[in-house]
Tab-separated table of C-alpha atoms in Angstrom:
chain	number	residue	atom	x	y	z
A	1	GLY	CA	2.892	18.359	14.555
A	2	ASN	CA	6.565	17.697	14.088
A	3	SER	CA	8.051	18.222	10.656
A	4	VAL	CA	11.272	18.986	8.812
A	5	THR	CA	11.576	20.977	5.607
A	6	GLN	CA	14.715	20.807	3.526
A	7	MET	CA	16.050	22.733	0.607
A	8	GLU	CA	14.772	21.353	-2.669
A	9	GLY	CA	17.258	19.372	-4.681
A	10	PRO	CA	19.086	18.269	-6.588
A	11	VAL	CA	22.077	20.479	-5.902
A	12	THR	CA	25.076	20.422	-8.228
A	13	LEU	CA	28.343	22.149	-7.351
A	14	SER	CA	31.917	22.200	-8.509
A	15	GLU	CA	34.678	20.813	-6.349
A	16	GLU	CA	35.906	23.273	-3.672
A	17	ALA	CA	32.668	25.266	-3.769
A	18	PHE	CA	30.898	26.384	-0.597
A	19	LEU	CA	27.863	24.313	0.351
A	20	THR	CA	24.723	25.232	2.218
A	21	ILE	CA	21.715	22.948	2.518
A	22	ASN	CA	18.860	24.642	4.336
A	23	CYS	CA	16.779	22.858	6.949
A	24	THR	CA	13.965	24.259	9.063
A	25	TYR	CA	11.787	22.440	11.517
A	26	THR	CA	8.534	22.555	13.438
A	27	ALA	CA	8.408	20.727	16.733
A	28	THR	CA	6.681	20.552	20.072
A	29	GLY	CA	9.076	20.641	22.947
A	30	TYR	CA	12.833	20.758	22.526
A	31	PRO	CA	14.034	18.512	19.707
A	32	SER	CA	17.437	17.094	19.007
A	33	LEU	CA	18.525	17.768	15.413
A	34	PHE	CA	20.505	15.580	13.054
A	35	TRP	CA	21.997	15.397	9.606
A	36	TYR	CA	22.205	11.946	8.064
A	37	VAL	CA	23.986	11.126	4.812
A	38	GLN	CA	23.291	8.333	2.348
A	39	TYR	CA	26.150	7.612	-0.026
A	40	PRO	CA	25.342	5.754	-3.262
A	41	GLY	CA	24.523	2.127	-2.545
A	42	GLU	CA	24.904	2.494	1.221
A	43	GLY	CA	22.672	2.885	4.258
A	44	LEU	CA	22.103	6.080	6.182
A	45	GLN	CA	24.899	7.280	8.392
A	46	LEU	CA	24.781	9.920	11.080
A	47	LEU	CA	26.822	12.902	9.896
A	48	LEU	CA	26.377	15.265	12.835
A	49	LYS	CA	23.948	16.277	15.535
A	50	ALA	CA	23.030	18.978	18.061
A	51	THR	CA	20.899	18.422	21.109
A	52	LYS	CA	20.191	21.942	22.336
A	53	ALA	CA	19.934	25.516	21.141
A	54	ASP	CA	23.182	27.150	19.941
A	55	ASP	CA	25.007	23.812	19.825
A	56	LYS	CA	27.137	23.302	16.733
A	57	GLY	CA	27.527	19.824	15.317
A	58	SER	CA	30.531	19.125	13.112
A	59	ASN	CA	32.068	16.191	11.269
A	60	LYS	CA	34.149	15.651	8.103
A	61	GLY	CA	34.294	19.416	7.504
A	62	PHE	CA	30.511	19.789	7.704
A	63	GLU	CA	28.904	22.027	10.311
A	64	ALA	CA	25.387	22.880	11.431
A	65	THR	CA	24.235	25.155	14.246
A	66	TYR	CA	20.984	24.637	16.149
A	67	ARG	CA	19.134	27.971	15.839
A	68	LYS	CA	16.069	27.997	18.037
A	69	GLU	CA	15.095	31.559	17.116
A	70	THR	CA	14.849	30.681	13.417
A	71	THR	CA	14.022	26.975	13.959
A	72	SER	CA	16.813	26.064	11.582
A	73	PHE	CA	19.732	23.643	11.305
A	74	HIS	CA	21.431	24.495	8.020
A	75	LEU	CA	24.260	22.249	6.827
A	76	GLU	CA	27.447	23.953	5.594
A	77	LYS	CA	30.821	22.976	4.245
A	78	GLY	CA	33.498	25.374	3.124
A	79	SER	CA	35.024	23.319	0.324
A	80	VAL	CA	33.205	20.286	-1.027
A	81	GLN	CA	34.809	17.259	-2.641
A	82	VAL	CA	33.576	14.790	-5.224
A	83	SER	CA	33.331	12.213	-2.434
A	84	ASP	CA	30.665	14.358	-0.727
A	85	SER	CA	28.195	13.441	-3.458
A	86	ALA	CA	25.288	11.827	-1.608
A	87	VAL	CA	21.758	12.394	-0.366
A	88	TYR	CA	21.556	14.438	2.841
A	89	PHE	CA	18.659	14.169	5.273
A	90	CYS	CA	17.826	16.579	8.058
A	91	ALA	CA	15.945	14.988	10.961
A	92	LEU	CA	14.610	15.706	14.411
A	93	SER	CA	13.802	13.677	17.485
A	94	VAL	CA	11.332	14.970	20.032
A	95	ASN	CA	10.093	11.908	21.843
A	96	GLN	CA	13.034	10.941	24.018
A	97	GLY	CA	11.312	7.835	25.302
A	98	ALA	CA	10.690	6.314	21.897
A	99	GLN	CA	13.600	7.988	20.109
A	100	LYS	CA	11.690	8.249	16.858
A	101	LEU	CA	13.123	10.369	14.071
A	102	VAL	CA	11.195	12.611	11.698
A	103	PHE	CA	13.037	13.153	8.423
A	104	GLY	CA	13.065	15.869	5.836
A	105	GLN	CA	12.629	14.963	2.191
A	106	GLY	CA	16.351	14.666	1.485
A	107	THR	CA	18.619	16.721	-0.761
A	108	ARG	CA	20.672	15.042	-3.456
A	109	LEU	CA	24.102	16.643	-3.801
A	110	THR	CA	26.368	16.077	-6.780
A	111	ILE	CA	29.898	17.465	-6.845
A	112	ASN	CA	31.622	17.712	-10.214
A	113	PRO	CA	35.413	17.651	-10.514
B	1	SER	CA	28.581	1.800	16.308
B	2	ALA	CA	26.908	-1.411	15.170
B	3	VAL	CA	26.730	-3.735	12.204
B	4	ILE	CA	23.142	-4.073	11.053
B	5	SER	CA	22.519	-6.830	8.520
B	6	GLN	CA	19.377	-6.896	6.460
B	7	LYS	CA	18.208	-9.717	4.218
B	8	PRO	CA	17.365	-9.703	1.418
B	9	SER	CA	19.208	-6.667	0.127
B	10	ARG	CA	16.878	-6.580	-2.852
B	11	ASP	CA	14.101	-8.624	-4.385
B	12	ILE	CA	11.597	-8.558	-7.189
B	13	CYS	CA	8.186	-9.780	-6.127
B	14	GLN	CA	4.890	-10.583	-7.774
B	15	ARG	CA	1.704	-8.759	-6.910
B	16	GLY	CA	-0.275	-10.498	-4.169
B	17	THR	CA	2.670	-12.272	-2.581
B	18	SER	CA	4.311	-11.560	0.775
B	19	LEU	CA	7.967	-11.107	1.662
B	20	THR	CA	9.726	-11.161	5.018
B	21	ILE	CA	12.747	-8.970	5.650
B	22	GLN	CA	15.165	-9.863	8.419
B	23	CYS	CA	17.282	-7.502	10.509
B	24	GLN	CA	20.142	-8.730	12.693
B	25	VAL	CA	22.277	-6.483	14.874
B	26	ASP	CA	25.645	-7.386	16.338
B	27	SER	CA	25.277	-5.207	19.445
B	28	GLN	CA	22.843	-4.831	22.287
B	29	VAL	CA	20.066	-2.471	21.300
B	30	THR	CA	17.244	-0.824	23.176
B	31	MET	CA	14.981	0.205	20.313
B	32	MET	CA	14.396	-1.195	16.845
B	33	PHE	CA	12.428	0.564	14.139
B	34	TRP	CA	11.312	-0.114	10.604
B	35	TYR	CA	11.253	2.701	8.041
B	36	ARG	CA	10.096	2.880	4.449
B	37	GLN	CA	11.724	5.012	1.764
B	38	GLN	CA	9.596	5.209	-1.341
B	39	PRO	CA	11.287	6.139	-4.635
B	40	GLY	CA	12.512	9.725	-4.506
B	41	GLN	CA	10.911	10.245	-1.101
B	42	SER	CA	12.077	10.668	2.444
B	43	LEU	CA	11.964	8.062	5.181
B	44	THR	CA	8.682	7.287	6.882
B	45	LEU	CA	8.483	5.369	10.133
B	46	ILE	CA	6.351	2.241	9.848
B	47	ALA	CA	6.555	0.947	13.404
B	48	THR	CA	8.594	0.391	16.528
B	49	ALA	CA	9.451	-3.276	16.996
B	50	ASN	CA	8.902	-4.268	20.631
B	51	GLN	CA	10.613	-7.300	22.073
B	52	GLY	CA	8.164	-10.027	22.942
B	53	SER	CA	5.051	-7.999	22.227
B	54	GLU	CA	3.132	-6.422	19.391
B	55	ALA	CA	4.809	-3.668	17.448
B	56	THR	CA	3.675	-0.055	17.788
B	57	TYR	CA	2.469	1.182	14.413
B	58	GLU	CA	2.445	4.728	13.087
B	59	SER	CA	-0.599	6.320	11.570
B	60	GLY	CA	-1.323	4.827	8.174
B	61	PHE	CA	0.350	1.474	8.855
B	62	VAL	CA	-1.410	-1.623	10.173
B	63	ILE	CA	-0.346	-4.982	11.497
B	64	ASP	CA	-2.235	-6.978	8.864
B	65	LYS	CA	-0.213	-5.333	6.102
B	66	PHE	CA	3.153	-5.081	7.916
B	67	PRO	CA	3.401	-7.773	10.593
B	68	ILE	CA	6.544	-7.374	12.676
B	69	SER	CA	8.274	-9.728	15.054
B	70	ARG	CA	11.071	-9.139	17.525
B	71	PRO	CA	11.779	-12.350	19.399
B	72	ASN	CA	14.932	-11.049	21.071
B	73	LEU	CA	16.938	-7.877	21.562
B	74	THR	CA	19.006	-8.117	18.391
B	75	PHE	CA	16.685	-9.576	15.739
B	76	SER	CA	13.509	-8.421	14.035
B	77	THR	CA	11.493	-9.218	10.941
B	78	LEU	CA	9.147	-7.130	8.838
B	79	THR	CA	6.702	-8.800	6.467
B	80	VAL	CA	5.156	-6.897	3.604
B	81	SER	CA	1.891	-8.725	2.936
B	82	ASN	CA	-0.238	-9.015	-0.177
B	83	MET	CA	2.108	-6.728	-2.069
B	84	SER	CA	1.106	-4.273	-4.757
B	85	PRO	CA	3.319	-2.058	-6.955
B	86	GLU	CA	2.734	0.786	-4.458
B	87	ASP	CA	4.783	-1.220	-1.941
B	88	SER	CA	7.894	-0.886	-4.095
B	89	SER	CA	10.284	0.833	-1.700
B	90	ILE	CA	13.437	0.517	0.310
B	91	TYR	CA	12.680	-0.859	3.762
B	92	LEU	CA	15.199	0.056	6.444
B	93	CYS	CA	15.858	-1.382	9.855
B	94	SER	CA	17.066	1.123	12.420
B	95	VAL	CA	18.312	0.701	15.974
B	96	ARG	CA	19.238	2.666	19.035
B	97	LEU	CA	22.166	1.110	20.842
B	98	ALA	CA	22.162	0.363	24.528
B	99	GLY	CA	23.964	3.255	26.176
B	100	GLY	CA	23.694	5.261	22.978
B	101	ASN	CA	23.371	9.015	22.803
B	102	THR	CA	19.987	10.694	22.791
B	103	GLY	CA	18.200	10.353	19.495
B	104	GLU	CA	21.044	8.779	17.536
B	105	LEU	CA	19.942	5.879	15.371
B	106	PHE	CA	21.911	3.450	13.234
B	107	PHE	CA	20.553	2.114	9.967
B	108	GLY	CA	20.927	-1.017	7.939
B	109	GLU	CA	21.657	-0.760	4.228
B	110	GLY	CA	18.046	-1.417	3.420
B	111	SER	CA	16.054	-3.940	1.459
B	112	ARG	CA	14.989	-2.720	-1.962
B	113	LEU	CA	11.706	-4.317	-3.033
B	114	THR	CA	10.254	-4.054	-6.501
B	115	VAL	CA	6.700	-5.319	-6.938
B	116	LEU	CA	5.548	-6.153	-10.434
């Protein structure tokens, strides 16, 4: 079946630290991959996406590269800020007709000043 | 993007009662979905809301427990029936916009239900 596995949380870093949140997936066919972010008290927002192998999604200083050979889509940021504190969800979509998303378990990130 | 309004944003309910959650979108959408996010858990798809016909439910979810309506393109309701404490969750409406990119979904802020 289709599934997403994320790095266990919570993750706590100091401001300006380097961030990596690991995400690996299992899918039939050729999925599109996404990172969604949920800030405290808000709904989910799309952070970035990649629709085919070797694509790199980027937004707000975050990056993730679609690695078919390792079935991974790790989220990285070179220098995190306090405002990046949120829950991050990796997700995939394999059924283009229905556009359903399968989510990972989420990783809570806290950035301390 | 789109503005997705959910009501209520939160509620405290008694065991055995039912509650209907509304989702209104300000843009034309092609697909509408309902997700559940249990405390400390990820999001699980409940069903796809189909306009003018019965919703398509995922494994483990049934119409008697989670009846869904979608009378037009931009509005849907989810009812959580005969609630128990295990139904305490955040319920999220999600949409794919007409002309939107492959796979990208937009989410409402969710409806946080606590069942006593």
